[in-house]
PDB file of C-alpha atoms in Angstrom:
ATOM      1  CA  ASP A   1      15.750   5.643  24.954  1.00  0.00           C
ATOM      2  CA  VAL A   2      13.498   3.978  22.439  1.00  0.00           C
ATOM      3  CA  LYS A   3      11.886   6.446  20.103  1.00  0.00           C
ATOM      4  CA  VAL A   4       8.824   5.753  18.005  1.00  0.00           C
ATOM      5  CA  THR A   5       7.708   8.679  15.885  1.00  0.00           C
ATOM      6  CA  GLN A   6       4.619   9.168  13.768  1.00  0.00           C
ATOM      7  CA  SER A   7       4.589  11.521  10.816  1.00  0.00           C
ATOM      8  CA  SER A   8       1.607  13.618  11.861  1.00  0.00           C
ATOM      9  CA  ARG A   9      -0.118  14.385  15.145  1.00  0.00           C
ATOM     10  CA  TYR A  10      -3.307  15.562  13.445  1.00  0.00           C
ATOM     11  CA  LEU A  11      -4.601  14.834   9.967  1.00  0.00           C
ATOM     12  CA  VAL A  12      -7.812  15.840   8.197  1.00  0.00           C
ATOM     13  CA  LYS A  13      -8.784  14.055   4.991  1.00  0.00           C
ATOM     14  CA  ARG A  14     -11.848  13.766   2.790  1.00  0.00           C
ATOM     15  CA  THR A  15     -13.886  10.657   2.094  1.00  0.00           C
ATOM     16  CA  GLY A  16     -12.371   8.627  -0.700  1.00  0.00           C
ATOM     17  CA  GLU A  17      -8.844  10.005  -0.354  1.00  0.00           C
ATOM     18  CA  LYS A  18      -5.859   7.687  -0.074  1.00  0.00           C
ATOM     19  CA  VAL A  19      -4.178   8.223   3.289  1.00  0.00           C
ATOM     20  CA  PHE A  20      -0.690   7.235   4.430  1.00  0.00           C
ATOM     21  CA  LEU A  21       0.242   7.126   8.103  1.00  0.00           C
ATOM     22  CA  GLU A  22       3.950   6.708   8.713  1.00  0.00           C
ATOM     23  CA  CYS A  23       5.741   5.269  11.716  1.00  0.00           C
ATOM     24  CA  VAL A  24       9.483   5.182  12.310  1.00  0.00           C
ATOM     25  CA  GLN A  25      11.414   3.569  15.165  1.00  0.00           C
ATOM     26  CA  ASP A  26      15.098   4.046  15.906  1.00  0.00           C
ATOM     27  CA  MET A  27      15.878   0.931  17.970  1.00  0.00           C
ATOM     28  CA  ASP A  28      16.292  -1.671  15.253  1.00  0.00           C
ATOM     29  CA  HIS A  29      13.129  -3.470  16.395  1.00  0.00           C
ATOM     30  CA  GLU A  30      11.915  -6.331  14.264  1.00  0.00           C
ATOM     31  CA  ASN A  31       8.249  -6.094  15.259  1.00  0.00           C
ATOM     32  CA  MET A  32       5.966  -3.183  14.470  1.00  0.00           C
ATOM     33  CA  PHE A  33       2.258  -2.737  15.087  1.00  0.00           C
ATOM     34  CA  TRP A  34      -0.618  -0.453  14.101  1.00  0.00           C
ATOM     35  CA  TYR A  35      -3.581   0.063  16.434  1.00  0.00           C
ATOM     36  CA  ARG A  36      -6.628   2.282  16.351  1.00  0.00           C
ATOM     37  CA  GLN A  37      -8.142   3.670  19.526  1.00  0.00           C
ATOM     38  CA  ASP A  38     -11.789   4.623  19.858  1.00  0.00           C
ATOM     39  CA  PRO A  39     -13.745   5.754  22.929  1.00  0.00           C
ATOM     40  CA  GLY A  40     -15.139   2.802  24.853  1.00  0.00           C
ATOM     41  CA  LEU A  41     -13.330   0.272  22.656  1.00  0.00           C
ATOM     42  CA  GLY A  42      -9.726   0.618  23.761  1.00  0.00           C
ATOM     43  CA  LEU A  43      -6.910  -0.152  21.350  1.00  0.00           C
ATOM     44  CA  ARG A  44      -7.550  -2.655  18.603  1.00  0.00           C
ATOM     45  CA  LEU A  45      -4.814  -4.225  16.488  1.00  0.00           C
ATOM     46  CA  ILE A  46      -5.065  -3.526  12.759  1.00  0.00           C
ATOM     47  CA  TYR A  47      -1.879  -5.050  11.341  1.00  0.00           C
ATOM     48  CA  PHE A  48       1.568  -6.065  12.535  1.00  0.00           C
ATOM     49  CA  SER A  49       4.859  -7.005  10.963  1.00  0.00           C
ATOM     50  CA  TYR A  50       7.683  -9.273  12.132  1.00  0.00           C
ATOM     51  CA  ASP A  51      10.217  -8.257   9.554  1.00  0.00           C
ATOM     52  CA  VAL A  52      10.777  -6.313   6.389  1.00  0.00           C
ATOM     53  CA  LYS A  53       8.151  -7.152   3.778  1.00  0.00           C
ATOM     54  CA  MET A  54       6.276  -9.340   6.280  1.00  0.00           C
ATOM     55  CA  LYS A  55       2.790  -8.477   7.443  1.00  0.00           C
ATOM     56  CA  GLU A  56       0.037 -10.150   9.429  1.00  0.00           C
ATOM     57  CA  LYS A  57      -3.578  -9.172   9.917  1.00  0.00           C
ATOM     58  CA  GLY A  58      -4.690  -8.161  13.349  1.00  0.00           C
ATOM     59  CA  ASP A  59      -8.225  -8.075  14.677  1.00  0.00           C
ATOM     60  CA  ILE A  60      -9.650  -5.339  12.401  1.00  0.00           C
ATOM     61  CA  PRO A  61      -7.716  -5.224   9.084  1.00  0.00           C
ATOM     62  CA  GLU A  62     -10.681  -4.416   6.836  1.00  0.00           C
ATOM     63  CA  GLY A  63     -10.239  -1.169   4.935  1.00  0.00           C
ATOM     64  CA  TYR A  64      -6.509  -0.976   5.679  1.00  0.00           C
ATOM     65  CA  SER A  65      -3.248  -2.178   4.212  1.00  0.00           C
ATOM     66  CA  VAL A  66       0.363  -1.841   5.334  1.00  0.00           C
ATOM     67  CA  SER A  67       3.832  -1.578   3.904  1.00  0.00           C
ATOM     68  CA  ARG A  68       7.181  -2.440   5.468  1.00  0.00           C
ATOM     69  CA  GLU A  69       9.935  -1.802   2.934  1.00  0.00           C
ATOM     70  CA  LYS A  70      12.561  -0.876   5.518  1.00  0.00           C
ATOM     71  CA  LYS A  71      13.062  -2.259   9.003  1.00  0.00           C
ATOM     72  CA  GLU A  72      12.603   1.073  10.731  1.00  0.00           C
ATOM     73  CA  ARG A  73       9.472   2.174   8.903  1.00  0.00           C
ATOM     74  CA  PHE A  74       5.941   0.792   8.952  1.00  0.00           C
ATOM     75  CA  SER A  75       3.213   2.502   6.958  1.00  0.00           C
ATOM     76  CA  LEU A  76      -0.542   2.200   7.370  1.00  0.00           C
ATOM     77  CA  ILE A  77      -2.544   2.866   4.218  1.00  0.00           C
ATOM     78  CA  LEU A  78      -6.204   3.728   3.916  1.00  0.00           C
ATOM     79  CA  GLU A  79      -6.907   3.072   0.229  1.00  0.00           C
ATOM     80  CA  SER A  80     -10.172   5.014   0.237  1.00  0.00           C
ATOM     81  CA  ALA A  81     -10.794   6.789   3.523  1.00  0.00           C
ATOM     82  CA  SER A  82     -14.254   6.608   5.037  1.00  0.00           C
ATOM     83  CA  THR A  83     -15.810   8.518   7.920  1.00  0.00           C
ATOM     84  CA  ASN A  84     -15.812   5.405  10.118  1.00  0.00           C
ATOM     85  CA  GLN A  85     -12.035   5.444   9.967  1.00  0.00           C
ATOM     86  CA  THR A  86     -11.942   8.670  11.961  1.00  0.00           C
ATOM     87  CA  SER A  87      -9.908   7.619  14.984  1.00  0.00           C
ATOM     88  CA  MET A  88      -6.641   7.879  16.890  1.00  0.00           C
ATOM     89  CA  TYR A  89      -3.977   5.669  15.298  1.00  0.00           C
ATOM     90  CA  LEU A  90      -1.094   4.409  17.409  1.00  0.00           C
ATOM     91  CA  CYS A  91       2.060   2.726  16.222  1.00  0.00           C
ATOM     92  CA  ALA A  92       4.244   0.497  18.399  1.00  0.00           C
ATOM     93  CA  SER A  93       7.423  -1.538  18.078  1.00  0.00           C
ATOM     94  CA  SER A  94       9.132  -4.323  19.999  1.00  0.00           C
ATOM     95  CA  HIS A  95      12.312  -6.372  19.914  1.00  0.00           C
ATOM     96  CA  SER A  96      12.110 -10.022  18.882  1.00  0.00           C
ATOM     97  CA  ARG A  97      14.995 -10.802  21.216  1.00  0.00           C
ATOM     98  CA  ASP A  98      12.979  -9.564  24.186  1.00  0.00           C
ATOM     99  CA  ARG A  99      11.545 -12.980  24.964  1.00  0.00           C
ATOM    100  CA  ILE A 100      10.712 -12.123  28.544  1.00  0.00           C
ATOM    101  CA  SER A 101       8.353  -9.180  28.447  1.00  0.00           C
ATOM    102  CA  TYR A 102       7.742  -8.598  24.708  1.00  0.00           C
ATOM    103  CA  THR A 103       7.475  -4.927  25.666  1.00  0.00           C
ATOM    104  CA  GLN A 104       5.908  -2.698  23.052  1.00  0.00           C
ATOM    105  CA  TYR A 105       6.944   0.947  22.786  1.00  0.00           C
ATOM    106  CA  PHE A 106       4.315   3.343  21.528  1.00  0.00           C
ATOM    107  CA  GLY A 107       4.411   6.459  19.391  1.00  0.00           C
ATOM    108  CA  PRO A 108       2.438   9.625  20.263  1.00  0.00           C
ATOM    109  CA  GLY A 109      -0.447   8.797  17.944  1.00  0.00           C
ATOM    110  CA  THR A 110      -2.052  10.408  14.898  1.00  0.00           C
ATOM    111  CA  ARG A 111      -5.568  11.721  15.248  1.00  0.00           C
ATOM    112  CA  LEU A 112      -7.192  11.262  11.847  1.00  0.00           C
ATOM    113  CA  THR A 113     -10.464  12.944  10.935  1.00  0.00           C
ATOM    114  CA  VAL A 114     -12.201  11.910   7.712  1.00  0.00           C
ATOM    115  CA  LEU A 115     -14.821  14.390   6.517  1.00  0.00           C
TER     116      LEU A 115
ATOM    117  CA  LYS B   1     -11.451 -14.728  21.807  1.00  0.00           C
ATOM    118  CA  GLN B   2      -9.782 -12.766  24.604  1.00  0.00           C
ATOM    119  CA  GLU B   3     -11.804  -9.901  26.028  1.00  0.00           C
ATOM    120  CA  VAL B   4     -10.487  -7.387  28.535  1.00  0.00           C
ATOM    121  CA  THR B   5     -12.821  -5.270  30.655  1.00  0.00           C
ATOM    122  CA  GLN B   6     -11.969  -2.343  32.875  1.00  0.00           C
ATOM    123  CA  ILE B   7     -14.186  -1.018  35.615  1.00  0.00           C
ATOM    124  CA  PRO B   8     -14.963   1.763  36.293  1.00  0.00           C
ATOM    125  CA  ALA B   9     -14.810   3.638  32.995  1.00  0.00           C
ATOM    126  CA  ALA B  10     -14.218   6.883  34.875  1.00  0.00           C
ATOM    127  CA  LEU B  11     -13.249   7.750  38.416  1.00  0.00           C
ATOM    128  CA  SER B  12     -12.894  11.055  40.230  1.00  0.00           C
ATOM    129  CA  VAL B  13     -11.226  11.234  43.645  1.00  0.00           C
ATOM    130  CA  PRO B  14      -9.858  13.953  45.929  1.00  0.00           C
ATOM    131  CA  GLU B  15      -6.124  14.303  46.247  1.00  0.00           C
ATOM    132  CA  GLY B  16      -4.524  12.008  48.813  1.00  0.00           C
ATOM    133  CA  GLU B  17      -6.959   9.124  48.478  1.00  0.00           C
ATOM    134  CA  ASN B  18      -5.858   5.580  47.809  1.00  0.00           C
ATOM    135  CA  LEU B  19      -7.670   4.000  44.884  1.00  0.00           C
ATOM    136  CA  VAL B  20      -8.032   0.734  42.980  1.00  0.00           C
ATOM    137  CA  LEU B  21      -8.573   0.228  39.276  1.00  0.00           C
ATOM    138  CA  ASN B  22      -9.894  -3.111  38.070  1.00  0.00           C
ATOM    139  CA  CYS B  23      -9.174  -5.204  35.004  1.00  0.00           C
ATOM    140  CA  SER B  24     -10.661  -8.580  34.084  1.00  0.00           C
ATOM    141  CA  PHE B  25      -9.911 -10.902  31.187  1.00  0.00           C
ATOM    142  CA  THR B  26     -11.795 -13.894  29.834  1.00  0.00           C
ATOM    143  CA  ASP B  27      -8.976 -16.251  28.807  1.00  0.00           C
ATOM    144  CA  SER B  28      -6.484 -17.093  31.555  1.00  0.00           C
ATOM    145  CA  ALA B  29      -3.900 -18.353  29.023  1.00  0.00           C
ATOM    146  CA  ILE B  30      -1.949 -15.111  29.069  1.00  0.00           C
ATOM    147  CA  TYR B  31       1.786 -14.569  28.900  1.00  0.00           C
ATOM    148  CA  ASN B  32       1.815 -11.330  30.865  1.00  0.00           C
ATOM    149  CA  LEU B  33      -0.338  -8.348  31.818  1.00  0.00           C
ATOM    150  CA  GLN B  34       0.643  -4.704  31.564  1.00  0.00           C
ATOM    151  CA  TRP B  35      -0.748  -1.489  32.946  1.00  0.00           C
ATOM    152  CA  PHE B  36      -0.272   1.618  30.802  1.00  0.00           C
ATOM    153  CA  ARG B  37      -0.875   5.293  31.369  1.00  0.00           C
ATOM    154  CA  GLN B  38      -2.128   7.576  28.597  1.00  0.00           C
ATOM    155  CA  ASP B  39      -2.249  11.341  28.902  1.00  0.00           C
ATOM    156  CA  PRO B  40      -4.741  13.256  26.720  1.00  0.00           C
ATOM    157  CA  GLY B  41      -3.736  13.201  23.055  1.00  0.00           C
ATOM    158  CA  LYS B  42      -0.587  11.224  23.793  1.00  0.00           C
ATOM    159  CA  GLY B  43       0.757   7.716  23.328  1.00  0.00           C
ATOM    160  CA  LEU B  44       1.002   5.003  25.968  1.00  0.00           C
ATOM    161  CA  THR B  45       3.575   4.757  28.731  1.00  0.00           C
ATOM    162  CA  SER B  46       4.137   1.373  30.362  1.00  0.00           C
ATOM    163  CA  LEU B  47       3.756   1.497  34.150  1.00  0.00           C
ATOM    164  CA  LEU B  48       3.979  -2.089  35.356  1.00  0.00           C
ATOM    165  CA  LEU B  49       4.299  -5.504  33.759  1.00  0.00           C
ATOM    166  CA  ILE B  50       3.406  -8.741  35.556  1.00  0.00           C
ATOM    167  CA  GLN B  51       4.501 -12.056  34.109  1.00  0.00           C
ATOM    168  CA  SER B  52       1.896 -14.830  34.269  1.00  0.00           C
ATOM    169  CA  SER B  53       3.927 -16.617  36.949  1.00  0.00           C
ATOM    170  CA  GLN B  54       3.998 -13.539  39.195  1.00  0.00           C
ATOM    171  CA  ARG B  55       1.377 -12.261  41.632  1.00  0.00           C
ATOM    172  CA  GLU B  56       2.293  -8.581  41.853  1.00  0.00           C
ATOM    173  CA  GLN B  57       4.652  -5.813  40.867  1.00  0.00           C
ATOM    174  CA  THR B  58       5.374  -2.521  42.598  1.00  0.00           C
ATOM    175  CA  SER B  59       6.773   0.765  41.390  1.00  0.00           C
ATOM    176  CA  GLY B  60       6.728   3.699  43.767  1.00  0.00           C
ATOM    177  CA  ARG B  61       3.123   4.462  44.724  1.00  0.00           C
ATOM    178  CA  LEU B  62       1.790   1.902  42.239  1.00  0.00           C
ATOM    179  CA  ASN B  63       1.112  -1.752  42.948  1.00  0.00           C
ATOM    180  CA  ALA B  64      -0.367  -4.148  40.427  1.00  0.00           C
ATOM    181  CA  SER B  65      -1.655  -7.599  41.288  1.00  0.00           C
ATOM    182  CA  LEU B  66      -2.552 -10.542  39.082  1.00  0.00           C
ATOM    183  CA  ASP B  67      -4.836 -13.489  39.768  1.00  0.00           C
ATOM    184  CA  LYS B  68      -4.613 -15.461  36.559  1.00  0.00           C
ATOM    185  CA  SER B  69      -6.986 -18.211  37.618  1.00  0.00           C
ATOM    186  CA  SER B  70      -9.832 -15.776  38.235  1.00  0.00           C
ATOM    187  CA  GLY B  71      -8.902 -13.543  35.309  1.00  0.00           C
ATOM    188  CA  ARG B  72      -8.388 -10.405  37.357  1.00  0.00           C
ATOM    189  CA  SER B  73      -5.830  -7.690  37.918  1.00  0.00           C
ATOM    190  CA  THR B  74      -5.906  -4.570  40.039  1.00  0.00           C
ATOM    191  CA  LEU B  75      -3.830  -1.403  39.961  1.00  0.00           C
ATOM    192  CA  TYR B  76      -3.537   0.227  43.369  1.00  0.00           C
ATOM    193  CA  ILE B  77      -2.478   3.868  43.524  1.00  0.00           C
ATOM    194  CA  ALA B  78      -1.494   5.155  46.946  1.00  0.00           C
ATOM    195  CA  ALA B  79      -1.810   8.768  48.057  1.00  0.00           C
ATOM    196  CA  SER B  80      -3.142   9.985  44.701  1.00  0.00           C
ATOM    197  CA  GLN B  81      -1.943  13.310  43.253  1.00  0.00           C
ATOM    198  CA  PRO B  82      -3.401  15.605  40.565  1.00  0.00           C
ATOM    199  CA  GLY B  83      -0.497  14.531  38.332  1.00  0.00           C
ATOM    200  CA  ASP B  84      -1.912  10.997  38.367  1.00  0.00           C
ATOM    201  CA  SER B  85      -4.876  12.214  36.306  1.00  0.00           C
ATOM    202  CA  ALA B  86      -4.811  10.228  33.071  1.00  0.00           C
ATOM    203  CA  THR B  87      -6.393   7.220  31.412  1.00  0.00           C
ATOM    204  CA  TYR B  88      -5.131   3.875  32.674  1.00  0.00           C
ATOM    205  CA  LEU B  89      -5.223   0.902  30.342  1.00  0.00           C
ATOM    206  CA  CYS B  90      -4.553  -2.738  31.050  1.00  0.00           C
ATOM    207  CA  ALA B  91      -3.491  -5.165  28.347  1.00  0.00           C
ATOM    208  CA  VAL B  92      -2.838  -8.882  28.253  1.00  0.00           C
ATOM    209  CA  LEU B  93      -0.249 -10.488  26.014  1.00  0.00           C
ATOM    210  CA  ARG B  94      -1.457 -13.613  24.297  1.00  0.00           C
ATOM    211  CA  MET B  95       0.356 -16.088  22.147  1.00  0.00           C
ATOM    212  CA  THR B  96      -1.324 -17.057  18.894  1.00  0.00           C
ATOM    213  CA  GLY B  97       1.006 -19.421  17.090  1.00  0.00           C
ATOM    214  CA  SER B  98       4.160 -17.410  16.528  1.00  0.00           C
ATOM    215  CA  ALA B  99       2.402 -14.122  17.171  1.00  0.00           C
ATOM    216  CA  ARG B 100       2.567 -12.076  20.363  1.00  0.00           C
ATOM    217  CA  GLN B 101      -0.440  -9.842  20.534  1.00  0.00           C
ATOM    218  CA  LEU B 102      -1.676  -7.383  23.123  1.00  0.00           C
ATOM    219  CA  THR B 103      -5.390  -7.169  23.861  1.00  0.00           C
ATOM    220  CA  PHE B 104      -6.402  -3.946  25.572  1.00  0.00           C
ATOM    221  CA  GLY B 105      -9.214  -2.933  27.844  1.00  0.00           C
ATOM    222  CA  SER B 106     -11.041   0.313  27.110  1.00  0.00           C
ATOM    223  CA  GLY B 107      -9.423   2.111  30.021  1.00  0.00           C
ATOM    224  CA  THR B 108     -10.337   3.948  33.215  1.00  0.00           C
ATOM    225  CA  GLN B 109     -10.214   7.729  33.055  1.00  0.00           C
ATOM    226  CA  LEU B 110      -8.911   8.966  36.401  1.00  0.00           C
ATOM    227  CA  THR B 111      -9.272  12.516  37.668  1.00  0.00           C
ATOM    228  CA  VAL B 112      -7.580  13.476  40.918  1.00  0.00           C
ATOM    229  CA  LEU B 113      -8.989  16.727  42.260  1.00  0.00           C
ATOM    230  CA  PRO B 114      -6.683  19.132  44.100  1.00  0.00           C
TER     231      PRO B 114
END
């Protein structure tokens, strides 16, 4: 079974703090993704990565950065957290060799509250 | 830019009813369409995936259809049960250069009453 884990289920931070959200997958997937989910807006792609040290902007990258130093780990960084970044953050991964379905496997999510 | 819409946003039905959830998308150039289930506070579980060349997929009491030309998909749930209560999301996979990106709808929150 594919397992995608996220470091925290719930996180509370203060405005201006630097925040790290960690995601780890155990299936040797090349592709990893970070989404945020807000009521009425669905999931929106923040950043994704095809390989170690590679990153691509998604639809809403402003205010975020990412790091992929190891294949299994993809970190989302909020350099200076703001209240409008309060959201549910979901990580996903997929295999490049899956050229039929490009199935993404999702972690349980981290609910971040910025006060 | 691809936009995915799901109607209704919320639905409440008595146990045993058959029901249909709707998904529409603006750009028919999709690679595939997926239906996901999300339980409160949890991640997403893939239910059904339809390739762009397919018309429907079935899994147990679930049947998903795809009409790419009209930009529509439906998820049919037969004989609903309280355990089906969850948020259902549809997502389309688009190709942008070398990228493979999912665009999600905002979901339909389903409550099945015992």
